[in-house]
Short mmCIF file of C-alpha atoms in Angstrom, two decimals:
data_model
loop_
_atom_site.label_atom_id
_atom_site.label_comp_id
_atom_site.label_asym_id
_atom_site.label_seq_id
_atom_site.Cartn_x
_atom_site.Cartn_y
_atom_site.Cartn_z
CA MET A 98 13.44 -1.18 -19.86
CA GLU A 99 13.71 -3.10 -16.64
CA LEU A 100 10.69 -1.19 -15.34
CA VAL A 101 8.32 -2.75 -17.88
CA THR A 102 9.87 -6.21 -18.19
CA PRO A 103 8.10 -8.80 -16.06
CA GLY A 104 10.39 -11.00 -13.98
CA ILE A 105 9.77 -14.74 -13.83
CA GLY A 106 10.74 -15.01 -10.16
CA LEU A 107 8.35 -12.31 -9.04
CA ILE A 108 5.54 -13.75 -11.16
CA PHE A 109 6.18 -17.20 -9.69
CA TRP A 110 6.14 -16.04 -6.06
CA MET A 111 3.25 -13.69 -6.69
CA THR A 112 1.17 -16.49 -8.24
CA LEU A 113 1.97 -18.74 -5.29
CA SER A 114 1.24 -16.08 -2.67
CA PHE A 115 -1.88 -14.73 -4.26
CA GLY A 116 -3.20 -18.22 -4.94
CA LEU A 117 -2.66 -19.05 -1.30
CA VAL A 118 -4.30 -15.80 -0.25
CA LEU A 119 -7.31 -16.59 -2.42
CA PHE A 120 -7.61 -20.05 -0.91
CA ILE A 121 -7.05 -19.04 2.71
CA LEU A 122 -9.24 -15.96 2.65
CA ARG A 123 -12.00 -17.75 0.78
CA LYS A 124 -12.10 -20.50 3.34
CA PHE A 125 -11.30 -18.75 6.61
CA ALA A 126 -12.33 -15.14 6.08
CA TRP A 127 -14.90 -14.47 3.37
CA ARG A 128 -17.09 -17.47 4.04
CA PRO A 129 -17.74 -16.66 7.73
CA ILE A 130 -17.83 -12.90 7.18
CA LEU A 131 -20.20 -12.98 4.22
CA SER A 132 -22.48 -15.57 5.74
CA THR A 133 -22.65 -13.61 9.00
CA ILE A 134 -23.41 -10.39 7.14
CA LYS A 135 -26.10 -12.17 5.14
CA GLU A 136 -27.59 -13.66 8.30
CA ARG A 137 -27.54 -10.28 9.98
CA GLU A 138 -29.27 -8.67 7.01
CA ALA A 139 -31.92 -11.38 7.04
CA TYR A 140 -32.32 -10.92 10.78
CA ILE A 141 -32.68 -7.14 10.46
CA ALA A 142 -35.13 -7.46 7.58
CA GLY A 143 -37.09 -10.03 9.60
CA SER A 144 -37.09 -7.77 12.64
CA ILE A 145 -38.38 -4.85 10.62
CA ARG A 146 -41.08 -7.03 9.11
CA ASP A 147 -42.01 -8.33 12.57
CA SER A 148 -42.15 -4.87 14.08
CA LYS A 149 -44.37 -3.68 11.24
CA ARG A 150 -46.63 -6.68 11.70
CA ILE A 151 -46.77 -6.10 15.46
CA GLN A 152 -47.58 -2.45 14.92
CA ARG A 153 -50.36 -3.41 12.56
CA GLU A 154 -51.65 -5.97 15.02
CA LEU A 155 -51.50 -3.45 17.84
CA ALA A 156 -53.49 -0.99 15.77
CA GLU A 157 -55.99 -3.72 15.03
CA LEU A 158 -56.14 -4.61 18.70
CA ASP A 159 -56.73 -0.96 19.50
CA THR A 160 -59.69 -0.74 17.17
CA THR A 161 -60.99 -4.04 18.50
CA LYS A 162 -60.65 -2.73 22.02
CA GLU A 163 -62.53 0.44 21.13
CA LYS A 164 -65.21 -1.60 19.48
CA LEU A 165 -65.44 -3.90 22.48
CA LEU A 166 -65.68 -0.94 24.85
CA VAL A 167 -68.47 0.59 22.81
CA GLN A 168 -70.24 -2.74 22.67
CA ALA A 169 -69.81 -3.23 26.39
CA ARG A 170 -71.19 0.22 27.09
CA GLU A 171 -74.15 -0.45 24.82
CA LYS A 172 -74.74 -3.80 26.45
CA ALA A 173 -74.56 -2.23 29.92
CA ASP A 174 -77.02 0.45 28.88
CA GLU A 175 -79.31 -2.16 27.46
CA LEU A 176 -79.05 -4.27 30.57
CA LEU A 177 -79.78 -1.27 32.71
CA GLN A 178 -82.80 -0.38 30.61
CA GLN A 179 -84.02 -3.94 30.71
CA ALA A 180 -83.56 -4.09 34.46
CA LYS A 181 -85.47 -0.88 34.81
CA ARG A 182 -88.22 -2.20 32.62
CA GLU A 183 -88.35 -5.47 34.45
CA GLY A 184 -88.37 -3.68 37.76
CA GLU A 185 -91.27 -1.59 36.62
CA ILE A 186 -93.09 -4.67 35.48
CA VAL A 187 -92.49 -6.38 38.78
CA ILE A 188 -93.63 -3.30 40.66
CA ASN A 189 -96.66 -3.00 38.45
CA LYS A 190 -97.50 -6.63 38.92
CA ALA A 191 -97.06 -6.35 42.65
CA GLN A 192 -99.23 -3.29 42.72
CA GLN A 193 -101.81 -5.04 40.59
CA GLN A 194 -101.73 -8.06 42.83
CA ALA A 195 -101.98 -5.92 45.91
CA ARG A 196 -104.87 -4.06 44.40
CA GLU A 197 -106.55 -7.28 43.46
CA GLU A 198 -105.91 -8.72 46.88
CA ALA A 199 -107.21 -5.60 48.50
CA SER A 200 -110.31 -5.56 46.34
CA LYS A 201 -110.82 -9.23 47.06
CA ILE A 202 -110.54 -8.57 50.77
CA ILE A 203 -112.85 -5.63 50.44
CA GLU A 204 -115.26 -7.75 48.46
CA ALA A 205 -115.12 -10.48 51.05
CA ALA A 206 -115.60 -7.93 53.78
CA LYS A 207 -118.48 -6.44 51.87
CA ASN A 208 -120.01 -9.86 51.43
CA SER A 209 -119.59 -10.74 55.00
CA ILE A 210 -120.96 -7.36 56.03
CA HIS A 211 -123.89 -7.93 53.73
CA ALA A 212 -124.51 -11.38 55.13
CA GLU A 213 -124.17 -10.08 58.67
CA ARG A 214 -126.52 -7.31 57.88
CA LYS A 215 -128.97 -9.72 56.36
CA ALA A 216 -128.75 -11.94 59.42
CA ALA A 217 -129.02 -8.92 61.64
CA GLU A 218 -131.94 -7.64 59.68
CA ARG A 219 -133.57 -11.02 59.90
CA GLU A 220 -132.85 -11.17 63.60
CA ILE A 221 -134.14 -7.68 64.06
CA ARG A 222 -137.20 -8.50 62.02
CA LYS A 223 -137.69 -11.66 64.05
CA GLN A 224 -137.30 -9.70 67.21
CA ILE A 225 -139.69 -7.11 65.95
CA VAL A 226 -142.12 -9.78 64.95
CA ASN A 227 -141.69 -11.58 68.20
CA LEU A 228 -142.07 -8.31 70.09
CA THR A 229 -145.04 -7.46 68.02
CA VAL A 230 -146.50 -10.89 68.50
CA ASP A 231 -145.73 -10.72 72.14
CA MET A 232 -147.27 -7.31 72.36
CA THR A 233 -150.17 -8.46 70.33
CA ARG A 234 -150.49 -11.59 72.42
CA ARG A 235 -150.42 -9.55 75.55
CA VAL A 236 -153.00 -7.29 74.10
CA LEU A 237 -155.11 -10.07 72.77
CA GLN A 238 -154.35 -12.52 75.59
CA ASP A 239 -157.75 -13.29 76.17
CA GLU A 240 -158.80 -13.60 72.67
CA PHE A 241 -156.07 -15.74 71.76
CA SER A 242 -155.63 -17.97 74.69
CA ASP A 243 -155.21 -20.97 72.59
CA VAL A 244 -151.44 -21.25 72.09
CA GLY A 245 -151.67 -23.57 69.15
CA LYS A 246 -153.91 -21.23 67.30
CA ASN A 247 -151.61 -18.40 68.09
CA ASN A 248 -148.59 -20.09 66.75
CA GLN A 249 -150.41 -20.90 63.58
CA TYR A 250 -151.33 -17.34 63.32
CA VAL A 251 -147.78 -16.14 63.96
CA GLU A 252 -146.49 -18.39 61.26
CA LYS A 253 -149.03 -17.10 58.86
CA LEU A 254 -148.14 -13.59 59.72
CA LEU A 255 -144.45 -14.31 59.21
CA GLU A 256 -145.19 -15.71 55.83
CA ASP A 257 -147.07 -12.65 54.95
CA ILE A 258 -144.35 -10.39 56.06
CA GLN A 259 -141.81 -12.37 54.16
CA LEU A 260 -143.92 -12.20 51.11
CA ASN A 261 -143.98 -8.53 51.51
CA MET B 296 -18.60 -6.55 32.33
CA GLU B 297 -20.62 -4.14 30.21
CA VAL B 298 -20.50 -1.35 32.75
CA ASN B 299 -16.78 -1.75 33.34
CA GLY B 300 -16.11 -2.27 29.67
CA LYS B 301 -17.41 1.10 28.53
CA PRO B 302 -14.92 3.57 30.00
CA GLY B 303 -12.07 1.15 29.29
CA ASN B 304 -13.21 0.91 25.71
CA LYS B 305 -13.32 4.66 25.36
CA LEU B 306 -9.85 4.96 26.81
CA PHE B 307 -8.68 2.33 24.37
CA ARG B 308 -10.19 4.27 21.49
CA VAL B 309 -8.56 7.49 22.59
CA CYS B 310 -5.25 5.61 22.77
CA ILE B 311 -5.79 4.26 19.26
CA TYR B 312 -6.51 7.76 17.94
CA ARG B 313 -3.36 9.09 19.60
CA VAL B 314 -1.28 6.24 18.24
CA PHE B 315 -2.71 6.76 14.77
CA SER B 316 -2.11 10.48 14.72
CA ALA B 317 1.38 9.94 16.11
CA LEU B 318 2.01 7.36 13.39
CA LEU B 319 0.74 9.70 10.73
CA VAL B 320 3.08 12.45 11.86
CA THR B 321 6.03 10.05 12.12
CA PHE B 322 5.12 8.68 8.73
CA LEU B 323 5.27 12.10 7.15
CA ILE B 324 8.47 13.09 8.93
CA LEU B 325 10.18 9.77 8.34
CA PHE B 326 9.16 9.67 4.73
CA THR B 327 10.90 12.89 4.01
CA THR B 328 13.94 12.30 6.22
CA ASN B 329 14.38 8.73 5.05
CA VAL B 330 14.41 9.74 1.44
CA PHE B 331 16.67 12.63 2.34
CA ALA B 332 19.11 10.19 3.88
CA GLU B 333 19.11 7.87 0.91
CA ALA B 334 19.22 10.66 -1.57
CA SER B 335 22.09 12.32 0.25
CA ALA B 336 24.02 9.06 0.14
CA ALA B 337 23.55 8.96 -3.59
CA GLU B 338 24.62 12.54 -3.66
CA GLN B 339 27.80 11.76 -1.77
CA LYS B 340 28.69 8.94 -4.09
CA LYS B 341 28.61 11.18 -7.10
CA LYS B 342 30.52 13.87 -5.23
CA GLY B 343 28.09 16.72 -5.60
CA GLU B 344 26.50 15.32 -8.72
CA PHE B 345 22.89 14.37 -8.00
CA ASP B 346 21.27 12.02 -10.50
CA ALA B 347 17.55 12.35 -9.74
CA GLY B 348 16.53 9.87 -12.43
CA LYS B 349 18.76 7.13 -10.99
CA VAL B 350 17.52 7.71 -7.44
CA ILE B 351 13.90 7.57 -8.52
CA ILE B 352 14.32 4.47 -10.66
CA ASP B 353 16.29 2.72 -7.89
CA HIS B 354 13.43 3.36 -5.49
CA ILE B 355 10.82 2.09 -7.86
CA LEU B 356 12.54 -1.04 -9.10
CA ASP B 357 12.75 -4.40 -7.41
CA ALA B 358 16.04 -5.29 -5.65
CA TYR B 359 17.89 -8.33 -4.35
CA ASP B 360 18.33 -6.78 -0.91
CA TRP B 361 16.18 -4.50 1.17
CA HIS B 362 17.91 -1.21 1.57
CA ILE B 363 16.79 0.47 4.79
CA ALA B 364 19.10 3.41 5.38
CA ASP B 365 22.64 4.64 5.04
CA TYR B 366 24.74 5.72 7.98
CA GLY B 367 27.80 7.48 6.72
CA ASP B 368 29.29 5.01 4.26
CA THR B 369 27.55 2.00 5.84
CA HIS B 370 24.54 0.67 4.00
CA ILE B 371 21.94 -0.79 6.34
CA THR B 372 20.24 -3.50 4.32
CA ILE B 373 18.38 -6.72 4.90
CA PRO B 374 20.03 -9.47 2.81
CA LEU B 375 17.44 -11.57 1.02
CA PRO B 376 17.79 -15.15 -0.26
CA VAL B 377 18.86 -15.63 -3.86
CA ILE B 378 17.51 -18.79 -5.45
CA LEU B 379 18.83 -19.69 -8.91
CA LEU B 380 18.41 -22.68 -11.18
CA TYR B 381 21.26 -22.74 -13.65
CA GLU B 382 22.03 -25.67 -15.92
CA GLY B 383 19.98 -28.03 -13.71
CA LYS B 384 21.71 -26.97 -10.51
CA TRP B 385 20.11 -25.02 -7.68
CA HIS B 386 22.07 -22.21 -6.07
CA PHE B 387 21.01 -20.79 -2.70
CA PHE B 388 22.80 -17.89 -1.03
CA PHE B 389 22.07 -14.52 0.52
CA SER B 390 22.24 -11.37 -1.52
CA HIS B 391 24.88 -9.68 0.69
CA LYS B 392 27.43 -11.88 -1.14
CA PHE B 393 27.04 -9.51 -4.09
CA HIS B 394 28.09 -6.57 -1.89
CA HIS B 395 25.35 -4.37 -3.31
CA GLY B 396 26.11 -5.40 -6.85
CA LYS B 397 29.82 -4.67 -6.66
CA ASP B 398 31.04 -8.29 -6.57
CA ALA B 399 30.32 -11.52 -8.36
CA TYR B 400 29.56 -14.71 -6.44
CA LYS B 401 29.76 -18.29 -7.79
CA GLY B 402 29.97 -16.83 -11.26
CA PHE B 403 26.82 -14.74 -10.90
CA ARG B 404 26.52 -11.02 -10.55
CA ILE B 405 23.90 -8.29 -10.85
CA ALA B 406 24.19 -6.70 -14.26
CA ALA B 407 25.20 -3.06 -13.99
CA ASP B 408 24.10 -2.20 -17.52
CA GLY B 409 22.97 -3.76 -20.76
CA PRO B 410 19.56 -5.18 -21.60
CA LYS B 411 19.52 -7.26 -18.39
CA LYS B 412 20.41 -4.37 -16.10
CA GLY B 413 19.53 -5.12 -12.48
CA ARG B 414 19.00 -8.84 -13.13
CA ILE B 415 21.38 -11.65 -12.21
CA ILE B 416 23.62 -12.72 -15.08
CA ARG B 417 26.39 -15.29 -15.56
CA VAL B 418 29.89 -13.79 -15.79
CA MET B 419 33.26 -15.03 -16.91
CA ASP B 420 36.01 -15.95 -14.47
CA ASP B 421 37.13 -12.32 -14.13
CA GLY B 422 33.80 -11.57 -12.43
CA ILE B 423 32.91 -8.67 -14.69
CA THR B 424 32.53 -9.71 -18.33
CA PRO B 425 29.12 -11.24 -19.08
CA ASP B 426 29.38 -14.87 -20.25
CA PRO B 427 28.27 -14.89 -23.90
CA ASN B 428 27.58 -18.66 -23.83
CA ALA B 429 25.48 -18.55 -20.65
CA SER B 430 22.21 -20.44 -20.81
CA PHE B 431 18.94 -19.39 -19.21
CA ILE B 432 19.00 -18.63 -15.49
CA LEU B 433 15.75 -19.40 -13.66
CA ASP B 434 15.74 -16.71 -11.01
CA LEU B 435 13.36 -17.49 -8.16
CA SER B 436 15.05 -15.18 -5.65
CA ILE B 437 13.12 -13.74 -2.76
CA THR B 438 13.55 -10.16 -3.87
CA LYS B 439 12.42 -7.04 -2.07
CA ASN B 440 9.01 -7.17 -3.73
CA VAL B 441 8.58 -10.89 -3.06
CA PHE B 442 9.52 -10.40 0.56
CA SER B 443 7.13 -7.47 0.78
CA ILE B 444 4.38 -9.60 -0.74
CA PHE B 445 5.04 -12.28 1.89
CA ILE B 446 4.78 -9.68 4.66
CA SER B 447 1.67 -8.02 3.30
CA VAL B 448 -0.01 -11.33 2.57
CA SER B 449 0.64 -12.57 6.10
CA LEU B 450 -0.64 -9.30 7.54
CA LEU B 451 -3.69 -9.40 5.31
CA CYS B 452 -4.55 -13.00 6.21
CA TRP B 453 -4.00 -12.34 9.89
CA LEU B 454 -6.14 -9.19 9.78
CA LEU B 455 -9.03 -10.71 7.88
CA ILE B 456 -9.03 -13.99 9.77
CA THR B 457 -9.10 -12.03 13.05
CA VAL B 458 -12.06 -10.10 11.73
CA ALA B 459 -13.74 -13.28 10.51
CA ARG B 460 -13.26 -14.82 13.93
CA SER B 461 -14.93 -11.86 15.60
CA TYR B 462 -17.83 -12.30 13.18
CA THR B 463 -18.26 -15.97 14.05
CA HIS B 464 -17.77 -15.19 17.71
CA CYS B 465 -20.33 -12.37 17.94
CA GLY B 466 -22.86 -13.89 15.57
CA PRO B 467 -25.31 -12.10 13.32
CA ARG B 468 -27.26 -10.40 16.10
CA ARG B 469 -24.62 -7.83 16.92
CA ALA B 470 -23.45 -4.69 15.15
CA PRO B 471 -19.81 -4.92 14.02
CA ARG B 472 -17.27 -3.29 16.31
CA GLY B 473 -13.62 -2.32 16.11
CA LEU B 474 -11.80 -3.71 13.09
CA SER B 475 -14.92 -5.34 11.71
CA ALA B 476 -16.71 -2.00 11.83
CA PHE B 477 -13.82 -0.51 9.86
CA LEU B 478 -13.71 -3.26 7.26
CA GLU B 479 -17.40 -3.99 6.85
CA PRO B 480 -18.17 -0.85 4.81
CA LEU B 481 -15.35 -1.86 2.45
CA ILE B 482 -16.63 -5.43 2.22
CA LEU B 483 -20.16 -4.18 1.57
CA PHE B 484 -18.79 -1.70 -0.96
CA VAL B 485 -17.15 -4.53 -2.90
CA ARG B 486 -20.22 -6.73 -2.57
CA ASP B 487 -22.94 -4.22 -3.43
CA ASP B 488 -21.31 -1.49 -5.48
CA ILE B 489 -18.65 -3.45 -7.35
CA ALA B 490 -19.85 -7.04 -7.69
CA GLY B 491 -23.55 -6.28 -7.27
CA SER B 492 -23.64 -3.65 -9.99
CA ALA B 493 -21.63 -5.56 -12.59
CA ILE B 494 -22.56 -9.23 -12.18
CA PRO B 495 -26.05 -10.78 -12.44
CA LYS B 496 -27.52 -11.16 -8.95
CA ASP B 497 -27.57 -14.95 -8.82
CA LYS B 498 -23.94 -15.26 -9.89
CA VAL B 499 -22.39 -12.72 -7.55
CA ASP B 500 -21.60 -15.26 -4.84
CA LYS B 501 -19.37 -17.24 -7.21
CA PHE B 502 -17.02 -14.31 -7.80
CA LEU B 503 -17.33 -12.45 -4.54
CA PRO B 504 -14.49 -14.17 -2.59
CA TYR B 505 -12.11 -13.57 -5.49
CA LEU B 506 -13.12 -9.93 -5.91
CA LEU B 507 -12.83 -9.27 -2.18
CA SER B 508 -9.39 -10.86 -1.97
CA LEU B 509 -8.30 -8.92 -5.06
CA PHE B 510 -9.57 -5.61 -3.69
CA PHE B 511 -7.99 -6.02 -0.28
CA PHE B 512 -4.70 -7.31 -1.70
CA ILE B 513 -4.31 -4.32 -4.02
CA PHE B 514 -5.57 -1.78 -1.48
CA PHE B 515 -3.34 -3.16 1.26
CA ASN B 516 -0.23 -3.24 -0.92
CA ASN B 517 -0.94 0.22 -2.30
CA LEU B 518 -1.06 1.53 1.25
CA LEU B 519 2.06 -0.39 2.31
CA GLY B 520 3.85 1.04 -0.72
CA LEU B 521 3.20 4.52 0.65
CA VAL B 522 4.78 3.75 4.02
CA PRO B 523 8.37 4.81 3.48
CA PHE B 524 10.13 2.63 6.04
CA PHE B 525 10.79 -1.07 6.46
CA PRO B 526 7.61 -3.18 6.31
CA GLY B 527 6.38 -0.92 3.54
CA GLY B 528 8.25 0.99 0.92
CA ALA B 529 8.47 -1.74 -1.69
CA ASN B 530 6.74 -0.85 -4.90
CA VAL B 531 4.65 -4.04 -5.06
CA THR B 532 1.57 -2.85 -6.95
CA GLY B 533 3.81 -0.63 -9.08
CA SER B 534 5.63 -3.70 -10.32
CA ILE B 535 4.50 -4.93 -13.71
CA SER B 536 5.07 -8.58 -12.75
CA VAL B 537 2.63 -8.25 -9.86
CA THR B 538 -0.07 -6.43 -11.81
CA LEU B 539 0.39 -8.89 -14.68
CA THR B 540 -0.11 -11.82 -12.31
CA LEU B 541 -3.21 -10.22 -10.84
CA SER B 542 -4.75 -9.63 -14.25
CA LEU B 543 -3.85 -13.16 -15.29
CA PHE B 544 -5.77 -14.40 -12.24
CA THR B 545 -8.74 -12.33 -13.41
CA PHE B 546 -8.29 -13.69 -16.92
CA MET B 547 -8.20 -17.30 -15.69
CA THR B 548 -11.16 -16.86 -13.37
CA LEU B 549 -13.11 -15.21 -16.18
CA HIS B 550 -12.58 -18.09 -18.59
CA LEU B 551 -13.08 -20.70 -15.90
CA PHE B 552 -16.61 -19.46 -15.28
CA ALA B 553 -17.47 -18.15 -18.76
CA ASN B 554 -20.68 -19.67 -20.11
CA LYS B 555 -21.87 -20.47 -23.63
CA GLU B 556 -23.34 -17.00 -24.19
CA TYR B 557 -19.91 -15.46 -23.69
CA TRP B 558 -18.28 -17.57 -26.39
CA LYS B 559 -21.26 -17.09 -28.67
CA HIS B 560 -20.91 -13.36 -28.17
CA ILE B 561 -17.29 -13.56 -29.27
CA PHE B 562 -17.52 -15.86 -32.28
CA ASN B 563 -21.02 -14.97 -33.46
CA THR B 564 -21.79 -11.56 -32.07
CA PRO B 565 -25.56 -11.07 -32.04
CA GLY B 566 -27.02 -7.94 -33.60
CA VAL B 567 -24.12 -7.41 -36.00
CA PRO B 568 -24.51 -7.49 -39.85
CA VAL B 569 -23.40 -10.79 -41.39
CA TRP B 570 -20.83 -9.15 -43.69
CA LEU B 571 -18.84 -8.25 -40.60
CA LYS B 572 -18.49 -11.93 -39.73
CA PHE B 573 -18.34 -13.60 -43.15
CA PRO B 574 -16.32 -14.12 -45.35
CA ILE B 575 -13.78 -12.02 -43.42
CA PRO B 576 -14.41 -12.70 -39.70
CA LEU B 577 -13.84 -9.09 -38.68
CA MET B 578 -15.92 -9.07 -35.51
CA PRO B 579 -14.59 -12.38 -34.15
CA ILE B 580 -11.05 -11.12 -34.67
CA ILE B 581 -11.81 -7.87 -32.85
CA GLU B 582 -13.51 -9.77 -30.02
CA LEU B 583 -10.60 -12.23 -29.79
CA VAL B 584 -8.14 -9.35 -29.55
CA GLY B 585 -10.43 -7.88 -26.90
CA ILE B 586 -10.04 -10.98 -24.75
CA PHE B 587 -6.31 -10.37 -24.51
CA VAL B 588 -6.48 -6.60 -24.37
CA LYS B 589 -8.51 -6.73 -21.16
CA PRO B 590 -5.78 -8.19 -18.92
CA VAL B 591 -3.14 -6.05 -20.59
CA VAL B 592 -5.14 -2.91 -19.84
CA LEU B 593 -5.66 -4.01 -16.24
CA THR B 594 -1.94 -4.70 -15.89
CA LEU B 595 -0.81 -1.38 -17.29
CA ARG B 596 -3.36 0.80 -15.51
CA LEU B 597 -2.46 -0.30 -12.00
CA PHE B 598 1.26 -0.43 -12.73
CA ALA B 599 1.35 3.01 -14.33
CA ASN B 600 -0.80 4.73 -11.72
CA ILE B 601 1.13 3.48 -8.73
CA THR B 602 4.52 3.93 -10.34
CA ALA B 603 3.66 7.45 -11.45
CA GLY B 604 2.52 8.38 -7.95
CA HIS B 605 5.77 7.13 -6.43
CA MET B 606 7.76 8.91 -9.11
CA ILE B 607 6.07 12.24 -8.46
CA ILE B 608 6.71 12.04 -4.72
CA LEU B 609 10.34 11.04 -5.29
CA GLY B 610 10.61 13.81 -7.87
CA PHE B 611 9.63 16.44 -5.32
CA VAL B 612 12.16 15.01 -2.88
CA SER B 613 14.86 15.01 -5.55
CA LEU B 614 14.05 18.59 -6.43
CA ILE B 615 15.53 19.66 -3.10
CA PHE B 616 18.82 17.93 -3.89
CA VAL B 617 18.95 18.95 -7.51
CA LEU B 618 18.68 22.56 -6.45
CA GLY B 619 20.82 21.90 -3.37
CA ALA B 620 23.63 20.74 -5.67
CA SER B 621 23.77 24.14 -7.32
CA GLY B 622 23.61 25.95 -3.99
CA THR B 623 22.92 24.83 -0.42
CA ALA B 624 20.80 27.90 0.29
CA LEU B 625 18.64 27.21 -2.76
CA GLY B 626 18.11 23.63 -1.53
CA PHE B 627 16.98 24.85 1.87
CA ALA B 628 14.79 27.49 0.29
CA ILE B 629 12.94 25.03 -1.90
CA SER B 630 12.55 22.34 0.77
CA PRO B 631 9.45 23.75 2.55
CA LEU B 632 7.65 23.97 -0.77
CA SER B 633 8.76 20.46 -1.69
CA VAL B 634 7.65 19.08 1.66
CA ILE B 635 4.24 20.70 1.26
CA PHE B 636 3.89 19.15 -2.18
CA ILE B 637 5.08 15.78 -0.85
CA ILE B 638 2.47 15.88 1.89
CA PHE B 639 -0.17 16.83 -0.63
CA MET B 640 0.93 14.03 -2.96
CA ASN B 641 0.90 11.53 -0.12
CA PHE B 642 -2.72 12.35 0.59
CA LEU B 643 -3.48 12.16 -3.10
CA GLU B 644 -1.75 8.78 -3.22
CA LEU B 645 -3.90 7.57 -0.32
CA LEU B 646 -6.88 8.38 -2.51
CA VAL B 647 -5.25 6.75 -5.54
CA ALA B 648 -4.48 3.65 -3.44
CA PHE B 649 -8.19 3.22 -2.90
CA ILE B 650 -9.31 4.28 -6.37
CA GLN B 651 -6.92 1.95 -8.16
CA ALA B 652 -7.95 -1.00 -5.96
CA TYR B 653 -11.54 -0.07 -6.75
CA VAL B 654 -10.92 0.28 -10.48
CA PHE B 655 -9.04 -3.01 -10.82
CA THR B 656 -11.72 -4.86 -8.89
CA PHE B 657 -14.52 -3.08 -10.71
CA PHE B 658 -13.17 -3.89 -14.16
CA SER B 659 -12.61 -7.50 -13.11
CA ALA B 660 -16.23 -7.59 -11.96
CA ILE B 661 -17.41 -6.09 -15.25
CA PHE B 662 -15.45 -8.72 -17.19
CA PHE B 663 -16.98 -11.43 -15.01
CA GLY B 664 -20.40 -9.93 -15.63
CA MET B 665 -19.71 -10.18 -19.38
CA ALA B 666 -18.54 -13.78 -18.98
CA VAL B 667 -21.75 -14.95 -17.35
CA PRO B 668 -24.58 -13.10 -19.13
CA ASP B 669 -28.11 -14.38 -18.67
CA GLU B 670 -28.80 -17.20 -21.12
CA HIS B 671 -32.03 -15.75 -22.49
CA HIS B 672 -31.17 -12.72 -24.56
#
């Protein structure tokens, strides 16, 4: 019977002790332990979230990098092509200019040669005429002793020749 | 620090393992030998007659002194304070004045038989006859169980506050180590599997400190009850007063936090035909009885489980002496078998220590969950 009969003394001390345990543990044990565990869980969850985000960002960065590389390569190719084209243009222009210059020089030379030739021809003709006149005068010295008349005649002859 | 700390730490751990295994072995050896010693003393007293029932009951019941061992005819006991309030007067003295129940002191003695057997009663001047006119004695003695509760409670507080300090010291950014690493799975078990599964999420925090304290108190005392020598050995959680107090705490906590839905559920159970509530309030009566059945069930389950476990172990020990009384050779022959069973039972009781702590806490949590249902259903 004693086994199943509660004793007042034991109940009293048990209530006191357990009440004290509840109070002490609640204040000095469970509060710090539970809050630390909660904080740790939040920290771990946050870290996992962060690492996932970073991974995602890294993947994004990777694709961006690839894209940038491709773009850069394209741009470089384009630049190279453009440079080539521009170079060709410049060369062409230079060649054109040179050709033009050369043709101009040739033209000028031609002109000057032409003019020289004309002058030379004229000179030669004059000489020929003079020689002829001289010859003629020497031949016809007597007949044409009058110098004035001669000159008139020479002029007339010149005119004729020119008209020819 | 870190580099030097590692090998030292490992050494420390190895030491701890050694100490633990040594303790386990000593525990098993001492358990058997200690009970042998006590049982043999009882055997001597009866001169060959071995009363197994008396030995078992004596080990399970509370006592006014803490019996440690017998050496020959000398009882080695720790006298505990007796505190009595009788007819408005306080009496303080130590229990050795009773000489293990043989003598009366100041007109009080421990009843040897009768309905108050084992309790302190008032006796006549001859020191033997119970006083028929005695009024009520308020007995607030520090008995074996009370003393054991004091010890276990101090140990528990010290242990958990040490752990709590390491938590505050290390902060949330560090994995638990040492004692905290040992206790954290238990704490998380109570939080997630006991409280978390039985109580609505937003109300768990209200009950969690209570449930944790309850779990660790029961678990700790169950384990101490299995240790056969001094700081343990008292049958705290196998004492009906203790389990009754624990379930009364649950009962009080439950009704302190119970919300309107809970009371509505009791007095006007939803989803039940009206003829069950009116004119004869059948359901309310059943529900009201249920309120009081809950703590009673909690009380009896823990008490019966722990007491039964202790009884079985003591029964196997007694078996040796019961058979030994009819023939020494028979006693020796049966002892290896008994010891094997005792070891087996001790391991089983380790399991029961945990399971019963779990069950008590889990049912408390379920009752709390019923006390604070969501308002909207």
